[in-house]
């Protein structure tokens, strides 16, 4: 058994997308010195750790998720010395650092791949998946798998007349984890960063690292094929345990896995402490309540979201560990998605979402800008998107792209990852205080109103509410360890639940709609001493009784405690 303190069970994690966080040198791209300059801001929020999206050397086909050197920092973000300074400044402030570990694939510019391409029999050939094609002359891809970013998952290489596998863009060839040398390389990378002082890793698409033997064809589906052969593949648990033993568990780390395609059954294996694989996983079920397969928009129903919350809260209780998130760099901003047309109630809606999510059990994650209620960008032209996914999708439509453009744009406006990647809004000065140069990406014009400076000055702001909520949650045994039970499960407007631990109950009541909704407390929760501890309208509901909740009203009561 490892000696982990499991500090992450009582810690908020703040995710930084470095490119869009803070630019210190005026080149329009966020950097490490920029992050250092904002550490006091982050510490003041009350979080205990930062997860940094990749800052390694990369040609940036996928904004750093395509790494060409795992032991160096991309010059646009700074140097290894800057990185060392970052760690030491963070540790001074009791902030832990979680690095992104992207090892399902490398960049096509990584030296392993460059060497691997040279011939069919070099020592790096087997670091990747090279296969002969099907059909006459081998001009058809080796199987029918699709890339998660659209199109075939295989690219043909003229030089050796074979195809290589890439579950993402063609510039991101998949590593062959069945090769022990690859696993040893990954261990060395993990230990390199642990030795530099990092406190954990967020493992990118880690559920994809083990592929089915012989790479068989996948079930037919119009745009997602092959998953069943590369998600939780045959050796996934063996490989993770090995990496944990030889790397992850050498320090008091937190390891969170991006769990593409993870279901509860698998999450129980990944996060069972005895298995020593991962400490928590990001599952995607709640992120698909409004997007089928994370792609096609569909009508959001609160009852579906609540069902997913309940299933995961109960399923992992005392057997695994959850992660709580509504936003990251791969999804649009959460407000519109889950609270609909909030009109002038952005602040109330954002606070309500925070209560609904963060009173649950698990490690809570906040994505940069979520704490001030940043919103999707008002995209008007398809050419304004930067994400490689958009380029790929347009390519897949081929000559028909212009015909479908209005529909594609409509979907992208609500779904594109670019929505969450616009620069952080620090103040109302030019470029939202993000850079003194020309920003690498569009800045949301609402920065004059939505920015950290305004929020810091305003007592009732979303930011100040987040601070209150974080403070309330830290060291709170009921929230860390308590049982979750949902009430009013069939109700389309309300999310109501209790958490119970050692005779104390916390009741959470959230109105997800921009309208008044009546609420009758469950008989089990009334007639008890109650204490209103968090609210988004003002302290005017001290007593738990039948009430008409205001638009997006959210309340947290402690019950059973003597006042
Ligand atoms: C998941 C990352 O979060 C995403 O940004 C990236 O595009 C893919 N993995 C591929 O690395």
Coordinates of C-alpha atoms and ligand atoms in Angstrom, one line a residue:
X1 CA 0.0 0.0 0.0
X2 CA 1.2 3.5 -0.8
X3 CA 1.8 6.1 1.9
X4 CA -0.3 8.8 0.1
X5 CA -1.9 11.4 2.3
X6 CA -4.7 11.8 -0.3
X7 CA -4.6 15.6 0.1
X8 CA -6.7 15.9 -3.1
X9 CA -9.8 14.8 -1.2
X10 CA -9.8 18.1 0.5
X11 CA -8.5 20.4 -2.1
X12 CA -9.8 22.5 -5.0
X13 CA -7.7 22.3 -8.1
X14 CA -7.5 25.3 -10.5
X15 CA -6.8 24.5 -14.1
X16 CA -4.7 26.9 -16.2
X17 CA -4.6 26.9 -20.0
X18 CA -1.3 28.6 -20.2
X19 CA -1.6 30.1 -23.7
X20 CA -4.6 32.1 -22.6
X21 CA -3.8 32.9 -19.0
X22 CA -1.4 35.8 -18.7
X23 CA 1.2 37.1 -21.0
X24 CA 4.3 38.7 -19.3
X25 CA 6.4 39.5 -22.4
X26 CA 4.0 41.0 -24.8
X27 CA 4.2 38.3 -27.5
X28 CA 0.4 37.8 -27.2
X29 CA 0.8 34.3 -25.7
X30 CA 0.4 33.5 -22.0
X31 CA 3.6 32.2 -20.3
X32 CA 5.1 30.9 -17.1
X33 CA 6.2 34.3 -15.8
X34 CA 2.6 35.5 -16.4
X35 CA 1.4 32.6 -14.2
X36 CA 3.9 33.4 -11.5
X37 CA 2.5 37.0 -11.5
X38 CA -0.9 35.6 -10.7
X39 CA -0.1 33.1 -8.0
X40 CA -1.3 35.4 -5.3
X41 CA -4.6 35.7 -7.0
X42 CA -4.9 31.9 -7.2
X43 CA -3.8 31.4 -3.6
X44 CA -6.3 34.0 -2.5
X45 CA -9.0 32.0 -4.1
X46 CA -8.3 29.2 -1.6
X47 CA -7.5 26.4 -4.0
X48 CA -4.7 24.0 -3.1
X49 CA -3.4 22.9 -6.5
X50 CA -2.9 24.0 -10.1
X51 CA -3.3 21.7 -13.1
X52 CA -1.3 23.2 -15.9
X53 CA -2.3 22.2 -19.5
X54 CA 0.9 21.3 -21.4
X55 CA 3.8 23.6 -21.5
X56 CA 6.3 21.2 -23.1
X57 CA 8.0 21.8 -26.5
X58 CA 5.4 21.3 -29.2
X59 CA 4.7 22.3 -32.8
X60 CA 1.2 23.2 -31.4
X61 CA -1.0 21.4 -33.9
X62 CA -3.2 20.7 -30.9
X63 CA -2.1 23.6 -28.6
X64 CA 0.6 21.6 -26.8
X65 CA -1.2 18.2 -26.7
X66 CA 1.3 17.2 -29.3
X67 CA 4.6 17.0 -27.5
X68 CA 8.0 17.0 -29.4
X69 CA 10.2 17.0 -26.3
X70 CA 8.9 15.8 -22.9
X71 CA 11.8 17.2 -21.0
X72 CA 11.8 20.8 -22.1
X73 CA 9.5 23.8 -22.0
X74 CA 8.1 25.4 -25.1
X75 CA 10.0 28.7 -25.7
X76 CA 6.8 30.6 -26.0
X77 CA 6.0 29.7 -22.4
X78 CA 9.5 30.3 -21.0
X79 CA 12.4 28.0 -20.0
X80 CA 13.2 25.3 -17.5
X81 CA 14.5 27.9 -15.2
X82 CA 11.2 29.7 -15.3
X83 CA 9.5 26.4 -14.6
X84 CA 11.7 25.8 -11.5
X85 CA 10.9 29.3 -10.3
X86 CA 7.2 28.5 -10.8
X87 CA 7.4 25.4 -8.7
X88 CA 9.3 27.1 -5.9
X89 CA 6.9 30.1 -5.9
X90 CA 3.9 27.7 -5.8
X91 CA 5.3 25.6 -3.0
X92 CA 6.0 28.8 -1.0
X93 CA 2.3 29.5 -1.2
X94 CA 1.3 25.9 -0.4
X95 CA 0.1 25.3 -3.9
X96 CA 0.8 21.9 -5.5
X97 CA 1.5 21.5 -9.2
X98 CA -0.2 19.0 -11.4
X99 CA 1.4 18.6 -14.9
X100 CA -0.4 17.4 -17.9
X101 CA 1.0 14.1 -19.1
X102 CA 0.3 13.4 -22.7
X103 CA 1.6 10.0 -23.5
X104 CA -1.1 8.2 -25.5
X105 CA 0.6 9.9 -28.4
X106 CA 3.6 12.2 -29.2
X107 CA 4.0 14.9 -31.8
X108 CA 5.0 13.7 -35.2
X109 CA 8.0 16.0 -34.7
X110 CA 9.2 14.0 -31.7
X111 CA 12.5 12.4 -32.4
X112 CA 11.1 8.9 -31.7
X113 CA 8.6 9.4 -34.5
X114 CA 11.1 11.0 -36.9
X115 CA 13.4 8.0 -36.5
X116 CA 10.5 5.5 -36.5
X117 CA 9.5 6.8 -40.0
X118 CA 12.8 6.2 -41.6
X119 CA 12.5 2.5 -42.3
X120 CA 10.4 -0.5 -41.5
X121 CA 13.1 -2.1 -39.3
X122 CA 14.6 0.6 -37.1
X123 CA 14.6 0.4 -33.3
X124 CA 11.9 3.1 -33.0
X125 CA 9.5 1.5 -35.5
X126 CA 7.7 -0.4 -32.8
X127 CA 7.3 2.7 -30.6
X128 CA 4.2 3.4 -32.8
X129 CA 1.6 1.5 -34.7
X130 CA 2.8 0.9 -38.3
X131 CA 0.7 -1.4 -40.4
X132 CA 0.3 -2.4 -44.0
X133 CA -2.9 -1.1 -45.7
X134 CA -5.8 -3.2 -46.9
X135 CA -7.0 -3.7 -50.4
X136 CA -5.1 -3.8 -53.7
X137 CA -1.7 -2.1 -53.2
X138 CA -2.5 -1.5 -49.5
X139 CA -4.0 1.9 -50.3
X140 CA -6.9 1.4 -47.8
X141 CA -6.3 2.1 -44.1
X142 CA -5.5 -1.0 -42.0
X143 CA -8.9 -0.8 -40.2
X144 CA -12.0 1.4 -40.0
X145 CA -11.1 3.3 -36.9
X146 CA -11.9 7.0 -36.9
X147 CA -9.8 9.8 -35.4
X148 CA -11.6 11.5 -32.5
X149 CA -11.1 14.7 -34.5
X150 CA -12.8 13.4 -37.6
X151 CA -11.7 11.2 -40.6
X152 CA -9.7 8.0 -40.6
X153 CA -7.4 7.3 -37.7
X154 CA -4.6 6.2 -40.1
X155 CA -2.2 8.2 -42.3
X156 CA -0.2 6.7 -45.2
X157 CA 3.5 7.2 -45.3
X158 CA 5.0 7.2 -48.8
X159 CA 8.5 6.5 -47.7
X160 CA 7.9 3.0 -46.2
X161 CA 4.5 2.3 -47.8
X162 CA 2.8 1.7 -44.5
X163 CA 0.2 3.5 -42.4
X164 CA 0.5 4.8 -38.8
X165 CA -2.2 5.1 -36.2
X166 CA -3.3 8.4 -34.7
X167 CA -6.5 8.6 -32.6
X168 CA -6.3 12.4 -32.9
X169 CA -4.8 14.5 -35.6
X170 CA -2.3 13.0 -38.1
X171 CA 0.4 15.1 -36.3
X172 CA -0.3 13.1 -33.1
X173 CA 0.9 9.5 -33.8
X174 CA -0.2 7.0 -31.1
X175 CA 2.5 5.4 -28.9
X176 CA 2.6 1.6 -28.7
X177 CA 2.4 0.8 -25.0
X178 CA 2.7 -2.9 -25.7
X179 CA 6.4 -2.2 -26.3
X180 CA 8.1 -2.3 -22.9
X181 CA 10.7 0.3 -24.1
X182 CA 7.8 2.8 -24.5
X183 CA 6.6 2.1 -21.0
X184 CA 10.1 2.6 -19.7
X185 CA 10.4 5.9 -21.5
X186 CA 7.1 7.1 -20.0
X187 CA 8.3 6.1 -16.5
X188 CA 11.5 8.1 -17.0
X189 CA 9.5 11.1 -18.1
X190 CA 7.3 10.9 -15.0
X191 CA 10.3 10.6 -12.7
X192 CA 12.1 13.5 -14.4
X193 CA 9.2 15.8 -13.5
X194 CA 8.7 14.3 -10.0
X195 CA 12.4 15.0 -9.3
X196 CA 11.8 18.6 -10.4
X197 CA 9.2 18.8 -7.7
X198 CA 5.8 18.3 -9.4
X199 CA 3.0 16.9 -7.2
X200 CA 1.0 14.9 -9.7
X201 CA -0.2 14.4 -13.2
X202 CA -3.4 14.8 -15.2
X203 CA -3.1 11.9 -17.7
X204 CA -4.4 12.8 -21.1
X205 CA -6.8 10.3 -22.7
X206 CA -5.2 7.6 -20.5
X207 CA -8.0 5.2 -21.1
X208 CA -6.8 4.8 -24.7
X209 CA -3.3 3.6 -24.1
X210 CA -3.9 -0.1 -24.5
X211 CA -5.2 -1.2 -27.9
X212 CA -6.8 -4.6 -28.7
X213 CA -4.4 -7.1 -30.2
X214 CA -4.4 -7.1 -34.0
X215 CA -6.4 -3.8 -34.1
X216 CA -9.7 -5.2 -35.3
X217 CA -12.4 -3.2 -37.2
X218 CA -14.8 -1.4 -35.0
X219 CA -18.6 -1.5 -35.0
X220 CA -20.1 0.6 -37.7
X221 CA -21.0 4.2 -36.6
X222 CA -21.2 7.3 -38.8
X223 CA -18.4 9.1 -37.1
X224 CA -17.1 7.2 -34.1
X225 CA -15.6 3.8 -34.9
X226 CA -13.2 1.6 -33.1
X227 CA -13.6 2.9 -29.5
X228 CA -14.5 -0.6 -28.2
X229 CA -11.0 -1.7 -29.2
X230 CA -9.0 1.1 -27.7
X231 CA -10.9 2.3 -24.7
X232 CA -9.9 0.3 -21.5
X233 CA -8.0 -2.1 -23.7
X234 CA -6.7 -5.5 -22.5
X235 CA -3.6 -4.2 -20.6
X236 CA -4.8 -0.9 -19.4
X237 CA -4.8 -1.8 -15.7
X238 CA -1.5 -3.6 -15.9
X239 CA 0.2 -0.7 -17.5
X240 CA -1.2 1.8 -15.1
X241 CA -0.2 -0.2 -12.1
X242 CA 3.3 -0.6 -13.4
X243 CA 3.6 3.1 -14.1
X244 CA 2.3 3.8 -10.6
X245 CA 4.7 1.5 -9.0
X246 CA 7.7 2.8 -10.9
X247 CA 6.7 6.4 -11.0
X248 CA 3.5 8.0 -9.7
X249 CA 3.5 6.5 -6.2
X250 CA 7.1 7.5 -5.5
X251 CA 5.8 10.8 -4.0
X252 CA 2.6 12.0 -2.3
X253 CA 1.0 12.7 -5.7
X254 CA -2.4 13.1 -7.1
X255 CA -3.0 11.3 -10.4
X256 CA -6.1 12.2 -12.3
X257 CA -6.9 10.4 -15.5
X258 CA -8.9 11.9 -18.3
X259 CA -11.4 9.1 -18.7
X260 CA -12.6 9.3 -22.2
X261 CA -15.3 6.7 -22.4
X262 CA -15.1 5.8 -18.8
X263 CA -18.1 4.3 -17.2
X264 CA -18.8 3.7 -13.5
X265 CA -17.7 0.1 -13.6
X266 CA -14.3 1.1 -15.0
X267 CA -13.9 4.1 -12.7
X268 CA -14.3 1.8 -9.8
X269 CA -11.3 -0.1 -10.9
X270 CA -9.2 2.9 -11.8
X271 CA -9.8 4.7 -8.6
X272 CA -10.0 1.9 -6.0
X273 CA -7.2 2.9 -3.7
X274 CA -6.0 -0.7 -3.4
X275 CA -5.4 -0.9 -7.1
X276 CA -3.0 2.0 -7.2
X277 CA -3.8 3.2 -10.6
X278 CA -5.4 6.6 -10.6
X279 CA -6.7 8.8 -7.8
X280 CA -9.7 10.2 -9.6
X281 CA -11.0 10.3 -13.2
X282 CA -12.7 12.8 -15.3
X283 CA -15.7 11.0 -16.7
X284 CA -17.8 12.6 -19.4
X285 CA -21.3 11.5 -18.8
X286 CA -22.6 14.8 -17.4
X287 CA -20.8 16.6 -20.3
X288 CA -22.9 14.7 -22.8
X289 CA -26.3 15.6 -21.3
X290 CA -26.5 18.3 -24.0
X291 CA -24.2 16.9 -26.7
X292 CA -24.6 13.4 -28.1
X293 CA -21.2 11.7 -28.2
X294 CA -19.9 15.1 -27.1
X295 CA -20.6 16.4 -30.6
X296 CA -24.2 16.9 -31.6
X297 CA -26.3 19.3 -29.6
X298 CA -29.4 17.9 -27.9
X299 CA -31.9 19.3 -25.5
X300 CA -30.6 19.5 -22.0
X301 CA -32.7 17.9 -19.3
X302 CA -31.9 18.5 -15.7
X303 CA -33.4 15.1 -14.7
X304 CA -30.7 13.5 -16.9
X305 CA -27.9 15.4 -15.3
X306 CA -29.2 14.6 -11.8
X307 CA -29.4 10.9 -12.7
X308 CA -25.8 11.0 -13.7
X309 CA -24.8 12.9 -10.5
X310 CA -26.6 10.3 -8.3
X311 CA -25.2 7.3 -10.1
X312 CA -21.6 8.5 -9.7
X313 CA -22.0 9.8 -6.2
X314 CA -23.5 6.6 -5.0
X315 CA -21.5 4.3 -7.2
X316 CA -18.1 5.6 -6.0
X317 CA -19.1 6.2 -2.4
X318 CA -16.3 4.6 -0.2
X319 CA -15.1 2.6 -3.2
X320 CA -13.5 5.1 -5.5
X321 CA -13.1 8.8 -5.9
X322 CA -14.8 11.3 -8.1
X323 CA -13.8 14.5 -9.8
X324 CA -16.2 17.4 -10.0
X325 CA -16.0 19.7 -13.0
X326 CA -18.3 21.6 -15.3
X327 CA -15.6 23.3 -17.4
X328 CA -12.2 22.7 -18.9
X329 CA -10.3 23.6 -22.1
X330 CA -12.2 21.0 -24.2
X331 CA -15.8 22.2 -23.6
X332 CA -17.7 25.4 -24.0
X333 CA -18.3 27.5 -20.9
X334 CA -20.9 26.0 -18.6
X335 CA -23.4 28.8 -18.0
X336 CA -25.5 28.6 -21.1
X337 CA -25.2 24.9 -21.3
X338 CA -26.7 24.1 -18.0
X339 CA -28.7 27.2 -17.0
X340 CA -30.2 28.2 -20.4
X341 CA -31.1 31.7 -21.1
X342 CA -29.9 33.5 -18.0
X343 CA -30.4 37.0 -19.4
X344 CA -29.6 39.4 -16.5
X345 CA -29.1 36.6 -14.0
X346 CA -25.6 35.5 -15.0
X347 CA -24.2 36.1 -11.5
X348 CA -27.0 34.1 -9.7
X349 CA -26.8 31.3 -12.3
X350 CA -23.1 30.9 -12.0
X351 CA -23.2 30.8 -8.2
X352 CA -26.1 28.3 -8.3
X353 CA -24.0 26.0 -10.6
X354 CA -21.1 26.2 -8.2
X355 CA -23.3 25.1 -5.3
X356 CA -25.0 22.3 -7.2
X357 CA -21.6 20.8 -8.2
X358 CA -19.2 21.5 -5.5
X359 CA -21.2 20.4 -2.5
X360 CA -20.9 16.8 -3.9
X361 CA -18.2 14.3 -3.1
X362 CA -15.0 14.3 -5.1
X363 CA -12.1 16.6 -6.0
X364 CA -13.4 19.9 -7.3
X365 CA -11.8 21.5 -10.4
X366 CA -12.2 25.1 -11.5
X367 CA -11.2 26.1 -15.0
X368 CA -9.7 29.6 -15.4
X369 CA -12.3 32.2 -15.8
X370 CA -15.1 30.0 -14.4
X371 CA -14.7 31.8 -11.1
X372 CA -15.8 35.1 -12.7
X373 CA -18.5 33.5 -14.9
X374 CA -16.8 33.9 -18.3
X375 CA -19.0 33.1 -21.2
X376 CA -18.8 31.6 -24.7
X377 CA -17.4 33.9 -27.4
X378 CA -20.0 35.4 -29.8
X379 CA -18.5 33.8 -32.9
X380 CA -20.0 35.1 -36.2
X381 CA -17.6 33.6 -38.7
X382 CA -16.3 30.1 -39.1
X383 CA -12.9 31.5 -39.9
X384 CA -12.6 32.9 -36.4
X385 CA -12.1 29.4 -34.9
X386 CA -8.5 28.3 -34.2
X387 CA -8.9 24.8 -32.9
X388 CA -7.6 22.0 -35.1
X389 CA -10.8 20.1 -34.5
X390 CA -12.6 22.8 -36.5
X391 CA -10.1 22.6 -39.4
X392 CA -10.5 18.8 -39.4
X393 CA -14.3 18.9 -39.3
X394 CA -14.3 21.3 -42.2
X395 CA -12.0 19.1 -44.1
X396 CA -14.2 16.0 -43.5
X397 CA -17.1 17.8 -45.3
X398 CA -14.8 18.2 -48.3
X399 CA -16.3 20.0 -51.3
X400 CA -19.6 20.2 -49.5
X401 CA -18.2 22.3 -46.7
X402 CA -19.5 25.7 -48.1
X403 CA -23.0 24.2 -48.4
X404 CA -23.0 23.0 -44.8
X405 CA -21.2 26.0 -43.4
X406 CA -24.2 27.6 -41.7
X407 CA -25.1 24.4 -39.9
X408 CA -21.4 23.8 -38.9
X409 CA -21.2 27.3 -37.6
X410 CA -24.4 26.9 -35.6
X411 CA -23.0 23.8 -33.9
X412 CA -19.6 25.3 -33.4
X413 CA -21.0 28.4 -31.7
X414 CA -22.3 26.3 -28.9
X415 CA -19.9 23.4 -28.9
X416 CA -16.4 24.5 -30.1
X417 CA -13.6 24.2 -27.6
X418 CA -12.5 27.7 -28.7
X419 CA -15.2 29.1 -26.5
X420 CA -13.2 28.2 -23.4
X421 CA -9.9 29.2 -24.8
X422 CA -10.3 32.9 -25.2
X423 CA -7.9 34.8 -23.0
X424 CA -8.5 35.3 -19.3
X425 CA -10.2 38.6 -18.5
X426 CA -8.2 40.3 -15.8
X427 CA -9.5 43.9 -16.1
X428 CA -11.2 46.4 -18.4
X429 CA -8.0 47.8 -20.0
X430 CA -7.0 47.0 -23.6
X431 CA -6.9 43.2 -24.3
X432 CA -8.5 42.6 -20.9
X433 CA -5.2 43.0 -19.2
X434 CA -4.1 39.6 -20.7
X435 CA -1.3 41.0 -22.9
X436 CA 0.4 44.3 -23.9
X437 CA 0.9 42.8 -27.4
X438 CA -1.5 41.3 -29.9
X439 CA -3.4 38.5 -28.3
X440 CA -3.0 35.1 -30.1
X441 CA -6.8 34.6 -30.0
X442 CA -9.9 36.7 -29.8
X443 CA -10.9 38.3 -26.5
X444 CA -14.5 38.2 -25.5
X445 CA -15.9 41.7 -25.9
X446 CA -17.7 41.4 -22.6
X447 CA -14.3 41.8 -20.8
X448 CA -15.2 45.4 -19.9
X449 CA -17.8 44.0 -17.6
X450 CA -16.7 40.5 -16.8
X451 CA -13.2 40.6 -15.4
X452 CA -11.4 39.8 -12.2
X453 CA -10.7 43.4 -11.2
X454 CA -14.5 44.1 -11.1
X455 CA -15.2 40.9 -9.3
X456 CA -12.5 41.5 -6.6
X457 CA -14.0 45.0 -5.9
X458 CA -17.6 43.8 -5.8
X459 CA -18.6 42.0 -2.5
X460 CA -21.4 40.1 -4.2
X461 CA -19.4 38.9 -7.2
X462 CA -19.1 35.4 -8.5
X463 CA -15.4 35.4 -7.6
X464 CA -16.0 36.4 -4.0
X465 CA -18.8 33.8 -3.8
X466 CA -16.3 31.2 -5.0
X467 CA -13.9 32.1 -2.3
X468 CA -16.7 31.8 0.3
X469 CA -17.7 28.4 -1.1
X470 CA -14.1 27.1 -1.2
X471 CA -13.5 28.2 2.4
X472 CA -16.7 26.5 3.5
X473 CA -15.9 23.3 1.8
X474 CA -12.3 22.9 2.9
X475 CA -11.9 20.8 6.1
X476 CA -15.7 20.1 5.9
X477 CA -16.0 16.4 6.8
X478 CA -19.6 16.2 5.7
X479 CA -18.7 17.3 2.2
X480 CA -15.5 15.3 2.0
X481 CA -16.9 12.1 3.5
X482 CA -20.7 12.3 3.6
X483 CA -23.3 10.2 1.9
X484 CA -25.2 11.8 -1.0
X485 CA -28.9 11.4 -1.3
X486 CA -31.0 13.1 -3.9
X487 CA -34.6 14.4 -3.4
X488 CA -37.1 15.5 -6.0
X489 CA -35.4 13.4 -8.6
X490 CA -38.2 13.7 -11.2
X491 CA -38.3 17.5 -10.9
X492 CA -37.0 19.3 -14.1
X493 CA -36.3 22.6 -12.3
X494 CA -34.7 21.7 -9.0
X495 CA -31.6 19.9 -7.9
X496 CA -32.1 19.0 -4.2
X497 CA -29.8 16.7 -2.2
X498 CA -28.4 16.1 1.2
X499 CA -25.0 15.0 2.4
X500 CA -24.8 13.3 5.7
X501 CA -22.0 12.4 8.0
X502 CA -21.7 11.8 11.7
X503 CA -25.2 13.0 12.5
X504 CA -24.8 16.2 10.5
X505 CA -26.8 16.9 7.4
X506 CA -26.1 19.4 4.7
X507 CA -29.1 20.2 2.5
X508 CA -28.5 21.7 -1.0
X509 CA -31.4 23.3 -2.9
X510 CA -30.8 24.7 -6.4
X511 CA -33.2 26.2 -8.9
X512 CA -31.8 25.6 -12.3
X513 CA -34.3 27.8 -14.1
X514 CA -34.7 31.4 -14.8
X515 CA -38.1 31.5 -13.2
X516 CA -39.7 31.2 -9.8
X517 CA -40.1 27.6 -8.6
X518 CA -41.9 26.3 -5.5
X519 CA -40.0 24.1 -3.2
X520 CA -41.3 22.0 -0.3
X521 CA -38.7 20.6 2.0
X522 CA -38.7 16.9 2.4
X523 CA -40.3 15.8 5.7
X524 CA -37.0 14.3 6.8
X525 CA -35.3 17.7 6.7
X526 CA -37.8 19.9 8.4
X527 CA -38.2 20.6 12.1
X528 CA -34.5 20.4 12.6
X529 CA -32.2 23.1 13.8
X530 CA -31.0 24.8 10.6
X531 CA -28.3 27.1 9.7
X532 CA -28.2 28.8 6.2
X533 CA -24.5 28.7 5.3
X534 CA -24.4 29.6 1.6
X535 CA -26.9 31.4 -0.6
X536 CA -26.9 33.5 -3.8
X537 CA -29.5 36.1 -2.9
X538 CA -28.9 37.4 0.6
X539 CA -29.5 36.1 4.0
X540 CA -33.2 36.1 4.0
X541 CA -34.2 32.5 4.2
X542 CA -33.0 31.6 7.7
X543 CA -35.8 29.1 8.2
X544 CA -36.2 26.0 6.1
X545 CA -39.9 26.0 5.1
X546 CA -42.0 25.8 1.9
X547 CA -40.9 28.6 -0.3
X548 CA -41.0 30.1 -3.8
X549 CA -37.4 30.0 -5.0
X550 CA -36.3 33.0 -7.1
X551 CA -34.7 32.5 -10.5
X552 CA -31.5 30.4 -10.0
X553 CA -31.8 30.6 -6.3
X554 CA -29.5 28.2 -4.4
X555 CA -29.3 27.5 -0.7
X556 CA -27.1 25.4 1.5
X557 CA -28.4 24.6 5.0
X558 CA -26.7 22.7 7.8
X559 CA -29.2 20.8 9.7
X560 CA -29.1 19.3 13.2
X561 CA -26.4 21.6 14.4
X562 CA -27.2 23.7 17.4
X563 CA -26.9 27.3 16.4
Ligands
LIG1 C1 -7.6 15.6 -24.4 C2 -7.1 17.0 -24.2 O1 -7.8 17.5 -23.1 C3 -7.5 17.7 -25.5 O2 -7.3 19.0 -25.5 C4 -6.6 17.1 -26.6 O3 -7.0 17.6 -27.9 C5 -6.8 15.5 -26.7 N1 -6.8 14.9 -25.4 C6 -5.6 14.9 -27.5 O4 -4.5 15.0 -26.7

